[in-house]
CSV table of N, CA and C in Angstrom, one decimal:
chain,number,residue,atom,x,y,z
A,198,UNK,N,0.7,-1.2,0.0
A,198,UNK,CA,0.1,-0.4,-0.3
A,198,UNK,C,0.9,1.4,-0.1
A,199,UNK,N,1.7,1.3,0.9
A,199,UNK,CA,2.7,2.7,1.3
A,199,UNK,C,3.7,2.7,-0.6
A,200,UNK,N,4.3,1.4,-0.9
A,200,UNK,CA,4.5,1.6,-2.2
A,200,UNK,C,3.8,2.1,-3.5
A,201,UNK,N,2.6,2.1,-3.6
A,201,UNK,CA,1.7,2.0,-4.1
A,201,UNK,C,1.3,3.9,-4.0
A,202,UNK,N,1.1,4.3,-3.4
A,202,UNK,CA,1.2,5.7,-2.4
A,202,UNK,C,1.8,6.7,-3.0
A,203,UNK,N,3.3,5.8,-2.9
A,203,UNK,CA,4.7,6.7,-2.9
A,203,UNK,C,4.2,6.6,-4.6
A,204,UNK,N,3.9,5.7,-5.5
A,204,UNK,CA,3.9,5.7,-7.1
A,204,UNK,C,2.7,6.4,-7.3
A,205,UNK,N,2.0,6.9,-6.6
A,205,UNK,CA,0.7,7.8,-7.0
A,205,UNK,C,1.1,8.9,-6.7
A,206,UNK,N,2.2,9.6,-6.1
A,206,UNK,CA,2.3,10.9,-5.4
A,206,UNK,C,3.7,11.2,-6.4
A,207,UNK,N,4.3,10.2,-7.0
A,207,UNK,CA,5.4,10.6,-8.8
A,207,UNK,C,4.5,10.9,-9.7
A,208,UNK,N,3.8,9.9,-9.5
A,208,UNK,CA,2.9,10.0,-11.0
A,208,UNK,C,2.2,11.5,-11.1
A,209,UNK,N,1.5,11.7,-9.7
A,209,UNK,CA,0.8,13.5,-10.0
A,209,UNK,C,2.2,14.2,-10.1
A,210,UNK,N,3.3,14.1,-9.6
A,210,UNK,CA,4.4,14.8,-10.2
A,210,UNK,C,4.6,15.0,-11.7
A,211,UNK,N,4.9,13.9,-12.1
A,211,UNK,CA,4.3,13.8,-13.7
A,211,UNK,C,3.3,14.4,-14.7
A,212,UNK,N,2.3,14.3,-13.9
A,212,UNK,CA,1.1,14.9,-14.6
A,212,UNK,C,0.9,16.3,-14.3
A,213,UNK,N,1.7,17.0,-13.2
A,213,UNK,CA,1.7,18.5,-12.8
A,213,UNK,C,3.0,18.7,-14.0
A,214,UNK,N,4.0,18.3,-13.8
A,214,UNK,CA,4.7,18.4,-15.3
A,214,UNK,C,4.1,18.5,-16.8
A,215,UNK,N,3.4,18.2,-17.5
A,215,UNK,CA,2.3,17.6,-18.2
A,215,UNK,C,1.8,18.8,-18.4
A,216,UNK,N,1.1,19.3,-17.2
A,216,UNK,CA,0.4,20.3,-17.1
A,216,UNK,C,0.8,21.9,-17.2
A,217,UNK,N,2.0,21.5,-17.1
A,217,UNK,CA,3.1,23.0,-17.3
A,217,UNK,C,4.0,22.9,-18.5
A,218,UNK,N,3.3,22.0,-19.4
A,218,UNK,CA,4.1,21.9,-20.3
A,218,UNK,C,5.8,21.3,-20.5
A,219,UNK,N,5.9,21.1,-19.3
A,219,UNK,CA,7.2,20.8,-18.9
A,219,UNK,C,7.5,19.3,-19.1
A,220,UNK,N,7.7,18.9,-20.4
A,220,UNK,CA,8.0,17.6,-20.8
A,220,UNK,C,8.9,16.4,-20.5
A,221,UNK,N,10.0,16.9,-20.5
A,221,UNK,CA,11.2,16.3,-20.3
A,221,UNK,C,11.3,16.1,-19.1
A,222,UNK,N,10.7,17.4,-18.3
A,222,UNK,CA,10.7,16.8,-16.6
A,222,UNK,C,9.7,15.5,-16.5
A,223,UNK,N,8.6,16.0,-16.8
A,223,UNK,CA,7.5,14.5,-16.5
A,223,UNK,C,7.8,13.3,-16.9
A,224,UNK,N,8.8,13.3,-18.2
A,224,UNK,CA,9.3,12.2,-18.6
A,224,UNK,C,10.0,11.1,-17.7
A,225,UNK,N,11.1,12.3,-17.1
A,225,UNK,CA,12.1,11.8,-16.2
A,225,UNK,C,11.3,11.5,-14.6
A,226,UNK,N,10.2,12.3,-14.3
A,226,UNK,CA,9.2,12.1,-13.3
A,226,UNK,C,8.8,10.9,-12.7
A,227,UNK,N,8.6,10.1,-14.7
A,227,UNK,CA,7.2,9.3,-14.7
A,227,UNK,C,8.0,7.8,-14.7
A,228,UNK,N,9.2,8.5,-15.3
A,228,UNK,CA,10.0,6.9,-15.8
A,228,UNK,C,10.9,6.6,-14.1
A,229,UNK,N,11.0,7.4,-13.2
A,229,UNK,CA,11.4,7.5,-11.9
A,229,UNK,C,10.5,6.3,-11.3
A,230,UNK,N,9.1,7.1,-11.5
A,230,UNK,CA,8.1,6.6,-10.7
A,230,UNK,C,7.9,5.1,-11.2
A,231,UNK,N,8.2,4.9,-12.4
A,231,UNK,CA,7.9,3.3,-13.0
A,231,UNK,C,9.1,2.5,-12.6
A,232,UNK,N,9.9,2.8,-12.1
A,232,UNK,CA,11.2,1.7,-11.8
A,232,UNK,C,10.9,1.5,-10.5
A,233,UNK,N,10.0,1.8,-9.8
A,233,UNK,CA,9.7,2.2,-8.2
A,233,UNK,C,8.5,0.6,-7.9
A,234,UNK,N,8.2,0.3,-9.6
A,234,UNK,CA,7.1,-0.6,-9.3
A,234,UNK,C,7.4,-2.1,-9.4
A,235,UNK,N,8.2,-2.5,-9.6
A,235,UNK,CA,9.0,-3.5,-9.3
A,235,UNK,C,8.4,-4.7,-8.5
A,236,UNK,N,8.1,-4.0,-7.6
A,236,UNK,CA,7.5,-4.9,-6.3
A,236,UNK,C,6.5,-4.9,-6.6
A,237,UNK,N,5.4,-4.3,-7.0
A,237,UNK,CA,3.9,-4.5,-7.4
A,237,UNK,C,3.7,-5.7,-8.2
A,238,UNK,N,2.1,-6.0,-8.5
A,238,UNK,CA,1.9,-6.8,-9.2
A,238,UNK,C,1.6,-6.4,-10.7
A,239,UNK,N,2.5,-7.2,-11.6
A,239,UNK,CA,2.5,-6.9,-12.8
A,239,UNK,C,1.3,-6.2,-13.6
A,240,UNK,N,-0.1,-6.9,-12.7
A,240,UNK,CA,-1.4,-6.4,-13.6
A,240,UNK,C,-1.6,-5.6,-12.9
A,241,UNK,N,-1.2,-4.9,-12.4
A,241,UNK,CA,-1.8,-3.7,-11.1
A,241,UNK,C,-1.9,-2.6,-11.9
A,242,UNK,N,-3.3,-1.8,-11.8
A,242,UNK,CA,-3.9,-0.6,-12.8
A,242,UNK,C,-3.0,0.6,-12.4
A,243,UNK,N,-2.3,0.8,-11.0
A,243,UNK,CA,-1.7,2.2,-11.3
A,243,UNK,C,0.1,1.7,-12.2
A,244,UNK,N,0.4,0.6,-12.4
A,244,UNK,CA,1.3,0.1,-13.6
A,244,UNK,C,0.5,0.8,-15.0
A,245,UNK,N,-0.3,0.0,-14.8
A,245,UNK,CA,-1.1,0.7,-16.3
A,245,UNK,C,-0.9,2.2,-16.6
A,246,UNK,N,-1.6,2.7,-15.3
A,246,UNK,CA,-1.5,4.7,-15.4
A,246,UNK,C,-0.2,5.4,-15.9
A,247,UNK,N,0.5,4.3,-15.0
A,247,UNK,CA,2.2,5.0,-15.0
A,247,UNK,C,2.8,4.8,-16.9
A,248,UNK,N,2.5,3.3,-17.1
A,248,UNK,CA,2.7,3.3,-18.8
A,248,UNK,C,1.5,4.2,-19.6
A,249,UNK,N,0.6,4.7,-19.1
A,249,UNK,CA,-0.3,5.2,-20.1
A,249,UNK,C,0.3,6.7,-19.7
A,250,UNK,N,0.5,7.5,-18.8
A,250,UNK,CA,1.0,8.9,-18.7
A,250,UNK,C,2.1,9.2,-18.9
A,251,UNK,N,3.4,7.8,-19.0
A,251,UNK,CA,4.2,8.0,-19.7
A,251,UNK,C,4.5,8.3,-21.2
A,252,UNK,N,3.4,7.9,-22.0
A,252,UNK,CA,3.2,7.8,-23.1
A,252,UNK,C,2.5,9.1,-23.8
A,253,UNK,N,1.7,9.5,-22.5
A,253,UNK,CA,1.3,11.0,-23.1
A,253,UNK,C,2.3,11.8,-22.9
A,254,UNK,N,3.4,11.6,-21.7
A,254,UNK,CA,4.3,13.1,-21.7
A,254,UNK,C,5.6,12.6,-22.7
A,255,UNK,N,5.8,11.4,-23.2
A,255,UNK,CA,6.4,10.9,-24.6
A,255,UNK,C,6.1,11.7,-25.7
A,256,UNK,N,5.1,11.5,-25.5
A,256,UNK,CA,4.2,12.1,-27.0
A,256,UNK,C,4.3,13.3,-27.3
A,257,UNK,N,4.1,14.3,-26.0
A,257,UNK,CA,4.3,16.1,-26.0
A,257,UNK,C,5.4,16.4,-26.3
A,258,UNK,N,6.5,15.4,-25.7
A,258,UNK,CA,8.3,15.3,-25.6
A,258,UNK,C,8.4,15.0,-26.9
A,259,UNK,N,7.6,14.6,-28.1
A,259,UNK,CA,8.4,14.4,-29.2
A,259,UNK,C,9.3,12.9,-29.3
A,260,UNK,N,8.8,12.3,-28.5
A,260,UNK,CA,9.2,11.0,-28.3
A,260,UNK,C,8.3,9.8,-28.6
A,261,UNK,N,7.7,9.8,-30.1
A,261,UNK,CA,6.8,9.6,-30.7
A,261,UNK,C,6.8,8.0,-30.5
A,262,UNK,N,8.0,7.6,-31.3
A,262,UNK,CA,8.1,5.7,-31.0
A,262,UNK,C,7.9,5.4,-29.8
A,263,UNK,N,8.6,5.9,-28.6
A,263,UNK,CA,8.8,5.5,-27.4
A,263,UNK,C,7.2,5.3,-26.7
A,264,UNK,N,6.2,6.8,-27.1
A,264,UNK,CA,5.1,7.1,-26.6
A,264,UNK,C,4.1,5.7,-26.7
A,265,UNK,N,4.2,5.4,-28.5
A,265,UNK,CA,3.7,4.2,-28.7
A,265,UNK,C,3.5,3.3,-27.7
A,266,UNK,N,5.1,2.7,-28.0
A,266,UNK,CA,5.4,1.6,-26.6
A,266,UNK,C,4.7,1.7,-25.5
A,267,UNK,N,4.9,3.0,-24.5
A,267,UNK,CA,4.3,2.7,-23.1
A,267,UNK,C,3.1,2.2,-23.5
A,268,UNK,N,2.1,3.3,-24.2
A,268,UNK,CA,0.7,3.1,-24.7
A,268,UNK,C,0.7,1.5,-24.9
A,269,UNK,N,1.1,1.2,-25.6
A,269,UNK,CA,1.0,-0.2,-25.9
A,269,UNK,C,0.9,-1.2,-24.3
A,270,UNK,N,2.2,-0.6,-23.9
A,270,UNK,CA,2.2,-1.6,-22.5
A,270,UNK,C,1.3,-1.3,-21.9
A,271,UNK,N,0.9,0.0,-21.4
A,271,UNK,CA,-0.6,-0.1,-20.7
A,271,UNK,C,-1.5,-0.5,-21.3
A,272,UNK,N,-2.1,-1.3,-22.7
A,272,UNK,CA,-2.8,-1.9,-23.2
A,272,UNK,C,-2.8,-3.7,-22.3
A,273,UNK,N,-1.5,-3.6,-22.7
A,273,UNK,CA,-1.2,-5.2,-22.2
A,273,UNK,C,-1.1,-5.5,-20.6
A,274,UNK,N,-0.8,-4.3,-20.3
A,274,UNK,CA,-1.3,-4.6,-18.7
A,274,UNK,C,-2.6,-4.8,-18.0
A,275,UNK,N,-3.6,-3.7,-18.9
A,275,UNK,CA,-5.0,-3.7,-18.6
A,275,UNK,C,-5.8,-4.8,-19.2
A,276,UNK,N,-5.0,-5.6,-20.0
A,276,UNK,CA,-5.5,-6.8,-20.8
A,276,UNK,C,-5.3,-8.3,-20.2
A,277,UNK,N,-4.0,-7.8,-19.3
A,277,UNK,CA,-3.7,-9.3,-18.1
A,277,UNK,C,-4.4,-9.4,-17.0
A,278,UNK,N,-4.8,-7.9,-16.4
A,278,UNK,CA,-5.4,-7.5,-15.4
A,278,UNK,C,-7.3,-8.1,-15.7
A,279,UNK,N,-7.4,-7.5,-16.9
A,279,UNK,CA,-8.7,-8.4,-17.3
A,279,UNK,C,-9.1,-9.6,-17.3
A,280,UNK,N,-8.0,-10.4,-18.1
A,280,UNK,CA,-8.2,-11.8,-17.8
A,280,UNK,C,-7.7,-12.2,-16.4
A,281,UNK,N,-7.0,-11.8,-15.5
A,281,UNK,CA,-7.2,-12.7,-14.0
A,281,UNK,C,-8.7,-12.0,-13.6
A,282,UNK,N,-9.0,-11.1,-13.7
A,282,UNK,CA,-10.0,-10.1,-12.9
A,282,UNK,C,-11.7,-11.2,-13.7
A,283,UNK,N,-11.0,-11.7,-14.8
A,283,UNK,CA,-12.5,-12.3,-15.0
A,283,UNK,C,-12.7,-13.9,-14.5
A,284,UNK,N,-11.8,-14.2,-13.8
A,284,UNK,CA,-11.6,-15.7,-13.0
A,284,UNK,C,-12.0,-15.5,-11.3
A,285,UNK,N,-12.5,-14.4,-11.5
A,285,UNK,CA,-12.9,-13.8,-10.1
A,285,UNK,C,-14.5,-14.0,-10.4
A,286,UNK,N,-15.2,-14.3,-9.8
A,286,UNK,CA,-16.8,-14.4,-10.0
A,286,UNK,C,-17.6,-13.2,-8.9
A,287,UNK,N,-17.0,-12.0,-8.4
A,287,UNK,CA,-17.5,-11.3,-7.4
A,287,UNK,C,-18.2,-9.9,-8.6
A,288,UNK,N,-18.9,-9.0,-7.9
A,288,UNK,CA,-19.8,-8.0,-8.6
A,288,UNK,C,-18.6,-7.0,-8.9
A,289,UNK,N,-17.9,-7.0,-8.0
A,289,UNK,CA,-17.1,-5.6,-7.5
A,289,UNK,C,-15.9,-6.3,-9.0
A,290,UNK,N,-15.5,-7.7,-9.0
A,290,UNK,CA,-14.4,-7.9,-10.2
A,290,UNK,C,-15.3,-7.5,-11.9
A,291,UNK,N,-16.1,-8.1,-11.6
A,291,UNK,CA,-17.0,-7.8,-13.0
A,291,UNK,C,-17.4,-6.5,-13.6
A,292,UNK,N,-17.7,-5.5,-12.4
A,292,UNK,CA,-17.4,-4.2,-12.8
A,292,UNK,C,-15.9,-3.6,-13.4
A,293,UNK,N,-14.9,-3.7,-12.2
A,293,UNK,CA,-14.0,-3.7,-12.9
A,293,UNK,C,-13.4,-4.1,-14.6
A,294,UNK,N,-13.4,-5.7,-14.4
A,294,UNK,CA,-13.7,-6.0,-15.7
A,294,UNK,C,-14.1,-4.6,-17.1
A,295,UNK,N,-15.4,-4.4,-16.8
A,295,UNK,CA,-16.1,-3.6,-17.5
A,295,UNK,C,-15.2,-2.4,-17.7
A,296,UNK,N,-15.2,-1.6,-16.8
A,296,UNK,CA,-13.9,-0.3,-16.2
A,296,UNK,C,-12.8,-0.5,-17.4
A,297,UNK,N,-12.2,-1.5,-17.5
A,297,UNK,CA,-10.9,-1.8,-18.1
A,297,UNK,C,-11.2,-2.1,-19.6
A,298,UNK,N,-12.3,-2.4,-19.7
A,298,UNK,CA,-12.4,-2.7,-21.4
A,298,UNK,C,-13.0,-1.9,-22.2
A,299,UNK,N,-13.1,-0.2,-21.2
A,299,UNK,CA,-13.6,0.3,-21.4
A,299,UNK,C,-12.7,1.0,-22.2
A,300,UNK,N,-11.5,1.2,-20.9
A,300,UNK,CA,-10.7,2.1,-21.1
A,300,UNK,C,-9.5,2.0,-22.4
A,301,UNK,N,-9.6,0.8,-22.9
A,301,UNK,CA,-8.6,-0.3,-23.8
A,301,UNK,C,-8.9,1.1,-24.9
A,302,UNK,N,-10.1,0.9,-26.1
A,302,UNK,CA,-10.1,1.7,-26.9
A,302,UNK,C,-9.8,3.4,-26.9
A,303,UNK,N,-10.0,3.7,-25.8
A,303,UNK,CA,-9.5,5.3,-25.5
A,303,UNK,C,-8.1,5.2,-25.8
A,304,UNK,N,-7.4,4.1,-25.3
A,304,UNK,CA,-6.0,4.6,-25.1
A,304,UNK,C,-5.4,3.9,-26.5
A,305,UNK,N,-6.1,3.1,-27.1
A,305,UNK,CA,-5.6,2.9,-28.7
A,305,UNK,C,-5.9,4.2,-29.7
A,306,UNK,N,-7.0,4.9,-29.1
A,306,UNK,CA,-7.1,6.4,-29.5
A,306,UNK,C,-6.3,7.4,-29.6
A,307,UNK,N,-5.4,7.4,-28.1
A,307,UNK,CA,-4.7,7.8,-28.2
A,307,UNK,C,-3.3,7.5,-28.8
A,308,UNK,N,-2.9,6.2,-28.9
A,308,UNK,CA,-2.2,5.4,-29.8
A,308,UNK,C,-1.9,5.9,-31.4
A,309,UNK,N,-3.2,6.1,-31.6
A,309,UNK,CA,-3.4,7.0,-33.0
A,309,UNK,C,-3.2,8.2,-33.8
A,310,UNK,N,-3.5,9.4,-31.9
A,310,UNK,CA,-2.9,11.1,-31.9
A,310,UNK,C,-2.0,10.9,-31.9
A,311,UNK,N,-0.9,10.1,-31.1
A,311,UNK,CA,0.7,9.8,-31.1
A,311,UNK,C,1.0,9.7,-32.5
A,312,UNK,N,0.6,8.7,-33.3
A,312,UNK,CA,1.3,8.6,-34.5
A,312,UNK,C,0.9,9.9,-35.4
A,313,UNK,N,-0.4,10.8,-35.3
A,313,UNK,CA,-0.7,11.6,-36.1
A,313,UNK,C,0.2,13.0,-35.8
A,314,UNK,N,0.5,12.8,-34.6
A,314,UNK,CA,1.6,14.0,-33.8
A,314,UNK,C,3.1,13.5,-34.7
A,315,UNK,N,3.0,11.7,-34.5
A,315,UNK,CA,4.9,12.1,-35.4
A,315,UNK,C,4.8,12.3,-36.6
A,316,UNK,N,3.5,11.8,-37.9
A,316,UNK,CA,3.1,12.8,-38.9
A,316,UNK,C,3.5,13.6,-39.1
A,317,UNK,N,2.8,14.8,-38.4
A,317,UNK,CA,2.8,16.4,-38.5
A,317,UNK,C,4.3,16.4,-37.9
A,318,UNK,N,4.8,16.0,-37.2
A,318,UNK,CA,6.1,16.8,-37.0
A,318,UNK,C,7.0,16.4,-38.2
A,319,UNK,N,7.0,15.1,-38.7
A,319,UNK,CA,8.0,14.8,-39.5
A,319,UNK,C,7.3,15.8,-40.7
A,320,UNK,N,6.4,16.2,-41.2
A,320,UNK,CA,5.8,17.0,-42.2
A,320,UNK,C,6.6,18.4,-41.9
A,321,UNK,N,6.1,19.1,-40.8
A,321,UNK,CA,6.7,20.1,-41.0
A,321,UNK,C,8.3,20.1,-40.6
A,322,UNK,N,8.9,19.1,-40.2
A,322,UNK,CA,10.4,19.0,-40.3
A,322,UNK,C,10.9,19.4,-41.8
A,323,UNK,N,10.0,18.4,-42.8
A,323,UNK,CA,10.2,18.3,-44.3
A,323,UNK,C,9.8,19.7,-44.8
A,324,UNK,N,9.2,20.4,-44.4
A,324,UNK,CA,8.9,22.1,-44.9
A,324,UNK,C,9.4,22.6,-44.6
A,325,UNK,N,10.2,22.7,-43.0
A,325,UNK,CA,11.3,23.3,-42.8
A,325,UNK,C,12.5,23.6,-44.0
A,326,UNK,N,12.9,22.5,-43.8
A,326,UNK,CA,13.7,22.1,-44.9
A,326,UNK,C,13.9,22.5,-46.3
A,327,UNK,N,12.7,22.1,-46.7
A,327,UNK,CA,12.8,22.7,-48.1
A,327,UNK,C,12.6,24.4,-48.3
A,328,UNK,N,11.7,24.6,-46.9
A,328,UNK,CA,11.7,26.8,-46.4
A,328,UNK,C,12.8,26.9,-46.7
A,329,UNK,N,14.2,26.1,-46.0
A,329,UNK,CA,15.3,26.8,-45.8
A,329,UNK,C,16.1,26.7,-47.0
A,330,UNK,N,15.9,25.4,-47.7
A,330,UNK,CA,17.1,25.6,-48.7
A,330,UNK,C,16.9,26.2,-50.1
A,331,UNK,N,15.0,26.7,-50.4
A,331,UNK,CA,14.6,27.2,-50.8
A,331,UNK,C,15.0,29.1,-51.0
A,332,UNK,N,14.5,29.0,-49.7
A,332,UNK,CA,14.6,30.5,-49.3
A,332,UNK,C,15.4,30.5,-47.9
A,333,UNK,N,16.8,30.9,-48.3
A,333,UNK,CA,17.8,31.0,-47.1
A,333,UNK,C,17.4,32.2,-46.2
A,334,UNK,N,16.4,31.7,-45.2
A,334,UNK,CA,16.1,32.7,-43.9
A,334,UNK,C,14.9,33.5,-43.8
A,335,UNK,N,14.5,32.9,-45.4
A,335,UNK,CA,12.8,34.0,-45.2
A,335,UNK,C,11.8,33.6,-44.5
A,336,UNK,N,11.5,32.5,-44.0
A,336,UNK,CA,10.9,32.1,-43.3
A,336,UNK,C,10.2,32.6,-42.1
A,337,UNK,N,9.0,33.2,-42.5
A,337,UNK,CA,8.5,33.9,-41.3
A,337,UNK,C,8.2,33.5,-40.2
A,338,UNK,N,8.0,32.0,-40.2
A,338,UNK,CA,7.7,31.8,-38.4
A,338,UNK,C,9.0,31.1,-38.2
A,339,UNK,N,9.7,30.8,-38.8
A,339,UNK,CA,11.4,30.4,-38.2
A,339,UNK,C,11.2,28.5,-38.1
A,340,UNK,N,12.2,28.1,-38.1
A,340,UNK,CA,12.1,26.9,-38.2
A,340,UNK,C,12.5,26.3,-37.1
A,341,UNK,N,13.0,26.9,-36.1
A,341,UNK,CA,13.8,26.2,-34.8
A,341,UNK,C,13.0,25.6,-33.8
A,342,UNK,N,11.6,25.7,-33.7
A,342,UNK,CA,11.3,24.9,-32.6
A,342,UNK,C,9.9,23.7,-33.9
A,343,UNK,N,10.7,23.3,-34.7
A,343,UNK,CA,9.7,22.6,-35.0
A,343,UNK,C,9.5,20.8,-34.6
A,344,UNK,N,10.6,20.5,-33.7
A,344,UNK,CA,10.5,19.2,-32.8
A,344,UNK,C,9.3,19.8,-31.7
A,345,UNK,N,8.9,20.4,-31.3
A,345,UNK,CA,8.4,20.8,-30.1
A,345,UNK,C,6.8,20.7,-30.5
A,346,UNK,N,5.7,20.1,-29.9
A,346,UNK,CA,4.6,20.2,-30.7
A,346,UNK,C,3.8,20.1,-29.1
A,347,UNK,N,3.2,21.0,-29.3
A,347,UNK,CA,2.2,21.8,-27.9
A,347,UNK,C,0.7,21.3,-28.2
A,348,UNK,N,0.2,20.8,-27.1
A,348,UNK,CA,-1.3,20.1,-27.2
A,348,UNK,C,-1.7,21.3,-27.3
A,349,UNK,N,-2.9,21.3,-28.4
A,349,UNK,CA,-3.8,22.5,-28.6
A,349,UNK,C,-4.7,22.8,-27.7
A,350,UNK,N,-5.8,21.5,-26.9
A,350,UNK,CA,-6.4,22.0,-25.7
A,350,UNK,C,-6.4,22.6,-24.5
A,351,UNK,N,-4.9,22.5,-24.2
A,351,UNK,CA,-3.8,23.0,-23.0
A,351,UNK,C,-3.6,24.9,-23.5
A,352,UNK,N,-3.5,25.0,-24.6
A,352,UNK,CA,-3.1,25.9,-24.7
A,352,UNK,C,-4.4,27.2,-24.9
A,353,UNK,N,-5.0,26.2,-25.2
A,353,UNK,CA,-6.8,26.7,-25.6
A,353,UNK,C,-7.4,27.1,-23.8
A,354,UNK,N,-7.0,26.4,-23.2
A,354,UNK,CA,-7.4,26.7,-21.4
A,354,UNK,C,-6.8,27.6,-21.4
A,355,UNK,N,-5.6,27.6,-21.2
A,355,UNK,CA,-4.8,28.3,-20.2
A,355,UNK,C,-5.1,30.1,-21.4
A,356,UNK,N,-5.1,30.4,-22.3
A,356,UNK,CA,-5.8,31.3,-22.6
A,356,UNK,C,-7.5,31.5,-22.2
A,357,UNK,N,-8.0,31.1,-22.2
A,357,UNK,CA,-9.5,31.3,-21.4
A,357,UNK,C,-9.5,32.0,-20.1
A,358,UNK,N,-8.5,31.0,-19.7
A,358,UNK,CA,-8.1,31.5,-18.1
A,358,UNK,C,-7.4,32.5,-17.8
A,359,UNK,N,-6.4,32.7,-18.5
A,359,UNK,CA,-6.0,34.3,-18.5
A,359,UNK,C,-6.9,35.4,-19.0
A,360,UNK,N,-7.9,35.3,-19.7
A,360,UNK,CA,-9.0,36.2,-20.3
A,360,UNK,C,-9.8,36.2,-18.7
A,361,UNK,N,-9.9,34.9,-18.2
A,361,UNK,CA,-11.3,35.5,-17.2
A,361,UNK,C,-10.0,36.3,-16.2
A,362,UNK,N,-9.3,35.8,-15.9
A,362,UNK,CA,-8.4,36.6,-14.9
A,362,UNK,C,-8.6,38.3,-15.1
A,363,UNK,N,-8.1,38.5,-16.3
A,363,UNK,CA,-8.2,39.7,-16.9
A,363,UNK,C,-9.3,40.8,-16.5
A,364,UNK,N,-10.0,40.0,-17.1
A,364,UNK,CA,-11.9,40.6,-16.8
A,364,UNK,C,-12.0,40.6,-15.8
A,365,UNK,N,-11.8,39.7,-14.8
A,365,UNK,CA,-12.0,40.4,-13.6
A,365,UNK,C,-10.9,41.3,-12.4
A,366,UNK,N,-9.8,41.5,-13.0
A,366,UNK,CA,-9.2,42.4,-12.6
A,366,UNK,C,-9.8,43.8,-13.3
A,367,UNK,N,-10.5,44.0,-14.1
A,367,UNK,CA,-11.0,45.3,-15.1
A,367,UNK,C,-11.7,45.7,-14.2
A,368,UNK,N,-12.6,44.8,-13.6
A,368,UNK,CA,-13.9,44.8,-12.9
A,368,UNK,C,-13.6,45.4,-11.5
A,369,UNK,N,-12.7,44.9,-11.1
A,369,UNK,CA,-12.3,45.3,-9.5
A,369,UNK,C,-11.8,47.1,-9.5
């Protein structure tokens, strides 16, 4: 129980780093968290959650291939958990199996999103190379941040929150 709580805490640190768009730190925190799980049951939900969050952080940190592997590991662990829980005939076990089965398509969708992010990053790299070779330095947008892919939802949320803060200040 104590080890699970430690892992949950370390995972929360990684999630905070993701929210703050500090993806390198998030990957480091979550990898450290994963190292602590060796004494937990191999089909533990917390381990699946760690792999999932690691995949998310790696995807945003432009480590797309590693992200897909981490997300696939989460699915593998969940499938193992489903298999083990299916053998138990309690209502709680049946409920958990349904929950886990619902998670798998969501993770598969995240894998597809990560693959799309990789394609977009590769396309931007190619465009930047072509733009740099055809017009020496005339790229108005700059090509130095091509590898960095920002999640659109968090940017929109951040702007909305900033607008609300500024409108509250105007009223004061």
